[in-house]
């Protein structure tokens, strides 16, 4: 469970803010839910024989002896809340949720036991228009964050229940016929969750799996039409996609569209954003039949991609105010509060703890500020301040305190941010 230090937090916050702003511009509204749910909810929705439920949940009995689990993902809880509060009775719902998830996985780069997700879930819309919208939203976010070139969209459809059943039978037959090639994991899954064998990354099984029965050959007409409309509209939007007939996802609730944005820039943990339709889940958990679709972004993975694409943490300060002497110290506080009134977004650090001129300028430099403001006895006397650019070779200049806010505003717009 990683500690997120300020630089990491800053990049993740940039991401969450951009994502929230974009999804809200499409009419999605935030929802916040408990981190704990009854264990049974996850077993019933994600599926008893999935890695998450079998091996990865943090579960414990509460004081009533009821088994509770730290949420390993958000969708099950969102569905529970949508049913409990009858949200879809008022029409379709477009929701987003950000926060920590917990999975007892083997930690490695990009895979943690506590990790944040940014989730988007839409209820009551059969699609494929909403499927297209969700993918367009994610593509817009990649563009905003400068990572478009690092991501590939993989799509598949799981078809309908009957098609999945026929595919499952054909797949089990096929895999039994190649039992000698199956590794231990695949042999176990053959009996419990054969679809997941298709997901195996074992190089020794790839040729055999490539020739296995493929889901698209078992699509019903309506699922095929849904997929074709979806992909046609993605083409019209200029969003590139590839069909991955072996994309099945690791959670049982999916039906029809499934997708994953993957990258080659992060090593083994290559899925940055994953989702799909789960048209049967609301009814399965006791609600009225309600189609649904959503996705979740792995925040730490996307943040790592942003860094690969050149994003850095924002500096601590835009402006650092240095003051020398008692009179200047006192005047600095007043001046700083006036600047904050005039420039609400300004990141302004006032030197604290005294120090020589040299020491204060060193701190100013370390803060990443673009400008130092220097206030000494002479400046207090003349109601001015020295404005010293820290990232360019421009000359220091005296500015009247009355004109300082306007000058800073202009200079901030004119000079690019420090790298
Ligand atoms: P998921 O594929 O299990 O799907 O997780 C979604 C994303 O969370 C992954 O693509 C990955 O970026 C990130 N992620 C998963 N596990 C870890 C981990 N241990 N460490 C870091 N990042 C991780 C779901 O959770 C579904 N609920 C998505 C969804 C929403 N489907 C429909 N609506």
mmCIF file with all atom_site columns, N, CA, C and O in Angstrom, residues 15 23 27 29 51 53 63 77 101-102 131 161 178 204 211 215 251-252 263 329 342 353 368 373 379 397:
data_model
loop_
_atom_site.group_PDB
_atom_site.id
_atom_site.type_symbol
_atom_site.label_atom_id
_atom_site.label_alt_id
_atom_site.label_comp_id
_atom_site.label_asym_id
_atom_site.label_entity_id
_atom_site.label_seq_id
_atom_site.pdbx_PDB_ins_code
_atom_site.Cartn_x
_atom_site.Cartn_y
_atom_site.Cartn_z
_atom_site.occupancy
_atom_site.B_iso_or_equiv
_atom_site.pdbx_formal_charge
_atom_site.auth_seq_id
_atom_site.auth_comp_id
_atom_site.auth_asym_id
_atom_site.auth_atom_id
_atom_site.pdbx_PDB_model_num
ATOM 1   N N  . UNK A 1 15  ? -4.744  14.871  -12.586 1.00 0.00 ? 15  UNK A N  1
ATOM 2   C CA . UNK A 1 15  ? -5.502  13.875  -13.363 1.00 0.00 ? 15  UNK A CA 1
ATOM 3   C C  . UNK A 1 15  ? -6.977  13.839  -12.942 1.00 0.00 ? 15  UNK A C  1
ATOM 4   O O  . UNK A 1 15  ? -7.882  13.929  -13.776 1.00 0.00 ? 15  UNK A O  1
ATOM 5   N N  . UNK A 1 23  ? -15.856 14.647  -17.379 1.00 0.00 ? 23  UNK A N  1
ATOM 6   C CA . UNK A 1 23  ? -17.091 13.853  -17.261 1.00 0.00 ? 23  UNK A CA 1
ATOM 7   C C  . UNK A 1 23  ? -18.276 14.730  -16.853 1.00 0.00 ? 23  UNK A C  1
ATOM 8   O O  . UNK A 1 23  ? -19.399 14.506  -17.313 1.00 0.00 ? 23  UNK A O  1
ATOM 9   N N  . UNK A 1 27  ? -22.318 15.615  -18.376 1.00 0.00 ? 27  UNK A N  1
ATOM 10  C CA . UNK A 1 27  ? -23.519 15.383  -17.580 1.00 0.00 ? 27  UNK A CA 1
ATOM 11  C C  . UNK A 1 27  ? -23.409 14.296  -16.523 1.00 0.00 ? 27  UNK A C  1
ATOM 12  O O  . UNK A 1 27  ? -24.426 13.839  -15.998 1.00 0.00 ? 27  UNK A O  1
ATOM 13  N N  . UNK A 1 29  ? -22.486 12.958  -12.722 1.00 0.00 ? 29  UNK A N  1
ATOM 14  C CA . UNK A 1 29  ? -22.457 13.576  -11.394 1.00 0.00 ? 29  UNK A CA 1
ATOM 15  C C  . UNK A 1 29  ? -21.753 12.660  -10.409 1.00 0.00 ? 29  UNK A C  1
ATOM 16  O O  . UNK A 1 29  ? -21.848 11.439  -10.506 1.00 0.00 ? 29  UNK A O  1
ATOM 17  N N  . UNK A 1 51  ? -10.401 -14.264 -9.613  1.00 0.00 ? 51  UNK A N  1
ATOM 18  C CA . UNK A 1 51  ? -9.209  -14.026 -8.789  1.00 0.00 ? 51  UNK A CA 1
ATOM 19  C C  . UNK A 1 51  ? -9.546  -13.090 -7.633  1.00 0.00 ? 51  UNK A C  1
ATOM 20  O O  . UNK A 1 51  ? -9.117  -13.298 -6.505  1.00 0.00 ? 51  UNK A O  1
ATOM 21  N N  . UNK A 1 53  ? -12.346 -12.410 -5.984  1.00 0.00 ? 53  UNK A N  1
ATOM 22  C CA . UNK A 1 53  ? -13.122 -12.959 -4.865  1.00 0.00 ? 53  UNK A CA 1
ATOM 23  C C  . UNK A 1 53  ? -12.409 -14.146 -4.221  1.00 0.00 ? 53  UNK A C  1
ATOM 24  O O  . UNK A 1 53  ? -12.417 -14.293 -2.997  1.00 0.00 ? 53  UNK A O  1
ATOM 25  N N  . UNK A 1 63  ? -18.306 -6.652  14.334  1.00 0.00 ? 63  UNK A N  1
ATOM 26  C CA . UNK A 1 63  ? -18.658 -7.046  15.705  1.00 0.00 ? 63  UNK A CA 1
ATOM 27  C C  . UNK A 1 63  ? -19.957 -7.829  15.780  1.00 0.00 ? 63  UNK A C  1
ATOM 28  O O  . UNK A 1 63  ? -20.264 -8.455  16.784  1.00 0.00 ? 63  UNK A O  1
ATOM 29  N N  . UNK A 1 77  ? -20.608 -1.673  -5.562  1.00 0.00 ? 77  UNK A N  1
ATOM 30  C CA . UNK A 1 77  ? -21.174 -0.740  -4.595  1.00 0.00 ? 77  UNK A CA 1
ATOM 31  C C  . UNK A 1 77  ? -22.081 0.287   -5.254  1.00 0.00 ? 77  UNK A C  1
ATOM 32  O O  . UNK A 1 77  ? -23.116 0.667   -4.702  1.00 0.00 ? 77  UNK A O  1
ATOM 33  N N  . UNK A 1 101 ? -9.335  1.591   -3.824  1.00 0.00 ? 101 UNK A N  1
ATOM 34  C CA . UNK A 1 101 ? -9.788  0.203   -3.898  1.00 0.00 ? 101 UNK A CA 1
ATOM 35  C C  . UNK A 1 101 ? -8.694  -0.646  -3.253  1.00 0.00 ? 101 UNK A C  1
ATOM 36  O O  . UNK A 1 101 ? -7.526  -0.221  -3.187  1.00 0.00 ? 101 UNK A O  1
ATOM 37  N N  . UNK A 1 102 ? -9.061  -1.853  -2.837  1.00 0.00 ? 102 UNK A N  1
ATOM 38  C CA . UNK A 1 102 ? -8.121  -2.695  -2.085  1.00 0.00 ? 102 UNK A CA 1
ATOM 39  C C  . UNK A 1 102 ? -8.111  -4.114  -2.644  1.00 0.00 ? 102 UNK A C  1
ATOM 40  O O  . UNK A 1 102 ? -9.159  -4.741  -2.734  1.00 0.00 ? 102 UNK A O  1
ATOM 41  N N  . UNK A 1 131 ? -22.059 3.723   -25.013 1.00 0.00 ? 131 UNK A N  1
ATOM 42  C CA . UNK A 1 131 ? -20.739 3.069   -25.063 1.00 0.00 ? 131 UNK A CA 1
ATOM 43  C C  . UNK A 1 131 ? -19.751 4.001   -25.784 1.00 0.00 ? 131 UNK A C  1
ATOM 44  O O  . UNK A 1 131 ? -18.612 4.195   -25.360 1.00 0.00 ? 131 UNK A O  1
ATOM 45  N N  . UNK A 1 161 ? -25.983 -14.173 -23.306 1.00 0.00 ? 161 UNK A N  1
ATOM 46  C CA . UNK A 1 161 ? -25.769 -15.308 -22.413 1.00 0.00 ? 161 UNK A CA 1
ATOM 47  C C  . UNK A 1 161 ? -25.735 -16.638 -23.149 1.00 0.00 ? 161 UNK A C  1
ATOM 48  O O  . UNK A 1 161 ? -24.882 -17.497 -22.881 1.00 0.00 ? 161 UNK A O  1
ATOM 49  N N  . UNK A 1 178 ? -6.450  -30.203 -25.570 1.00 0.00 ? 178 UNK A N  1
ATOM 50  C CA . UNK A 1 178 ? -5.056  -29.749 -25.491 1.00 0.00 ? 178 UNK A CA 1
ATOM 51  C C  . UNK A 1 178 ? -4.564  -29.738 -24.052 1.00 0.00 ? 178 UNK A C  1
ATOM 52  O O  . UNK A 1 178 ? -3.713  -28.914 -23.678 1.00 0.00 ? 178 UNK A O  1
ATOM 53  N N  . UNK A 1 204 ? 4.013   -20.173 -23.553 1.00 0.00 ? 204 UNK A N  1
ATOM 54  C CA . UNK A 1 204 ? 3.935   -21.547 -24.069 1.00 0.00 ? 204 UNK A CA 1
ATOM 55  C C  . UNK A 1 204 ? 2.525   -21.901 -24.531 1.00 0.00 ? 204 UNK A C  1
ATOM 56  O O  . UNK A 1 204 ? 2.332   -22.862 -25.281 1.00 0.00 ? 204 UNK A O  1
ATOM 57  N N  . UNK A 1 211 ? -5.687  -20.413 -31.554 1.00 0.00 ? 211 UNK A N  1
ATOM 58  C CA . UNK A 1 211 ? -6.541  -21.253 -32.398 1.00 0.00 ? 211 UNK A CA 1
ATOM 59  C C  . UNK A 1 211 ? -7.798  -21.730 -31.662 1.00 0.00 ? 211 UNK A C  1
ATOM 60  O O  . UNK A 1 211 ? -8.590  -22.493 -32.206 1.00 0.00 ? 211 UNK A O  1
ATOM 61  N N  . UNK A 1 215 ? -14.869 -15.838 -29.196 1.00 0.00 ? 215 UNK A N  1
ATOM 62  C CA . UNK A 1 215 ? -16.184 -15.273 -28.864 1.00 0.00 ? 215 UNK A CA 1
ATOM 63  C C  . UNK A 1 215 ? -16.917 -14.654 -30.062 1.00 0.00 ? 215 UNK A C  1
ATOM 64  O O  . UNK A 1 215 ? -18.114 -14.883 -30.224 1.00 0.00 ? 215 UNK A O  1
ATOM 65  N N  . UNK A 1 251 ? -13.846 -9.993  -14.391 1.00 0.00 ? 251 UNK A N  1
ATOM 66  C CA . UNK A 1 251 ? -14.998 -9.928  -13.497 1.00 0.00 ? 251 UNK A CA 1
ATOM 67  C C  . UNK A 1 251 ? -16.188 -10.517 -14.257 1.00 0.00 ? 251 UNK A C  1
ATOM 68  O O  . UNK A 1 251 ? -16.310 -10.333 -15.471 1.00 0.00 ? 251 UNK A O  1
ATOM 69  N N  . UNK A 1 252 ? -17.060 -11.229 -13.519 1.00 0.00 ? 252 UNK A N  1
ATOM 70  C CA . UNK A 1 252 ? -18.109 -12.012 -14.189 1.00 0.00 ? 252 UNK A CA 1
ATOM 71  C C  . UNK A 1 252 ? -19.299 -11.204 -14.680 1.00 0.00 ? 252 UNK A C  1
ATOM 72  O O  . UNK A 1 252 ? -20.127 -11.728 -15.404 1.00 0.00 ? 252 UNK A O  1
ATOM 73  N N  . UNK A 1 263 ? -1.208  0.039   -22.706 1.00 0.00 ? 263 UNK A N  1
ATOM 74  C CA . UNK A 1 263 ? -0.013  0.769   -23.089 1.00 0.00 ? 263 UNK A CA 1
ATOM 75  C C  . UNK A 1 263 ? 1.178   -0.185  -23.097 1.00 0.00 ? 263 UNK A C  1
ATOM 76  O O  . UNK A 1 263 ? 1.156   -1.201  -22.407 1.00 0.00 ? 263 UNK A O  1
ATOM 77  N N  . UNK A 1 329 ? 9.082   42.179  7.833   1.00 0.00 ? 329 UNK A N  1
ATOM 78  C CA . UNK A 1 329 ? 8.344   40.965  8.206   1.00 0.00 ? 329 UNK A CA 1
ATOM 79  C C  . UNK A 1 329 ? 6.868   41.286  8.425   1.00 0.00 ? 329 UNK A C  1
ATOM 80  O O  . UNK A 1 329 ? 5.983   40.577  7.952   1.00 0.00 ? 329 UNK A O  1
ATOM 81  N N  . UNK A 1 342 ? -6.471  39.749  -4.264  1.00 0.00 ? 342 UNK A N  1
ATOM 82  C CA . UNK A 1 342 ? -6.528  40.205  -5.653  1.00 0.00 ? 342 UNK A CA 1
ATOM 83  C C  . UNK A 1 342 ? -6.318  39.057  -6.642  1.00 0.00 ? 342 UNK A C  1
ATOM 84  O O  . UNK A 1 342 ? -6.840  39.087  -7.755  1.00 0.00 ? 342 UNK A O  1
ATOM 85  N N  . UNK A 1 353 ? 10.357  32.075  9.324   1.00 0.00 ? 353 UNK A N  1
ATOM 86  C CA . UNK A 1 353 ? 11.555  31.657  10.054  1.00 0.00 ? 353 UNK A CA 1
ATOM 87  C C  . UNK A 1 353 ? 12.774  32.512  9.751   1.00 0.00 ? 353 UNK A C  1
ATOM 88  O O  . UNK A 1 353 ? 13.901  32.082  10.006  1.00 0.00 ? 353 UNK A O  1
ATOM 89  N N  . UNK A 1 368 ? 10.404  26.444  -6.423  1.00 0.00 ? 368 UNK A N  1
ATOM 90  C CA . UNK A 1 368 ? 10.001  26.383  -7.828  1.00 0.00 ? 368 UNK A CA 1
ATOM 91  C C  . UNK A 1 368 ? 9.340   27.671  -8.304  1.00 0.00 ? 368 UNK A C  1
ATOM 92  O O  . UNK A 1 368 ? 8.872   27.748  -9.445  1.00 0.00 ? 368 UNK A O  1
ATOM 93  N N  . UNK A 1 373 ? 9.651   38.047  -4.509  1.00 0.00 ? 373 UNK A N  1
ATOM 94  C CA . UNK A 1 373 ? 9.345   39.434  -4.141  1.00 0.00 ? 373 UNK A CA 1
ATOM 95  C C  . UNK A 1 373 ? 10.201  39.739  -2.933  1.00 0.00 ? 373 UNK A C  1
ATOM 96  O O  . UNK A 1 373 ? 10.226  38.950  -1.986  1.00 0.00 ? 373 UNK A O  1
ATOM 97  N N  . UNK A 1 379 ? 12.205  49.259  0.918   1.00 0.00 ? 379 UNK A N  1
ATOM 98  C CA . UNK A 1 379 ? 10.968  49.041  0.172   1.00 0.00 ? 379 UNK A CA 1
ATOM 99  C C  . UNK A 1 379 ? 9.741   49.386  1.017   1.00 0.00 ? 379 UNK A C  1
ATOM 100 O O  . UNK A 1 379 ? 8.764   49.961  0.521   1.00 0.00 ? 379 UNK A O  1
ATOM 101 N N  . UNK A 1 397 ? 13.304  44.342  -10.801 1.00 0.00 ? 397 UNK A N  1
ATOM 102 C CA . UNK A 1 397 ? 12.797  45.717  -10.907 1.00 0.00 ? 397 UNK A CA 1
ATOM 103 C C  . UNK A 1 397 ? 11.980  46.088  -9.671  1.00 0.00 ? 397 UNK A C  1
ATOM 104 O O  . UNK A 1 397 ? 11.422  45.208  -9.013  1.00 0.00 ? 397 UNK A O  1
#
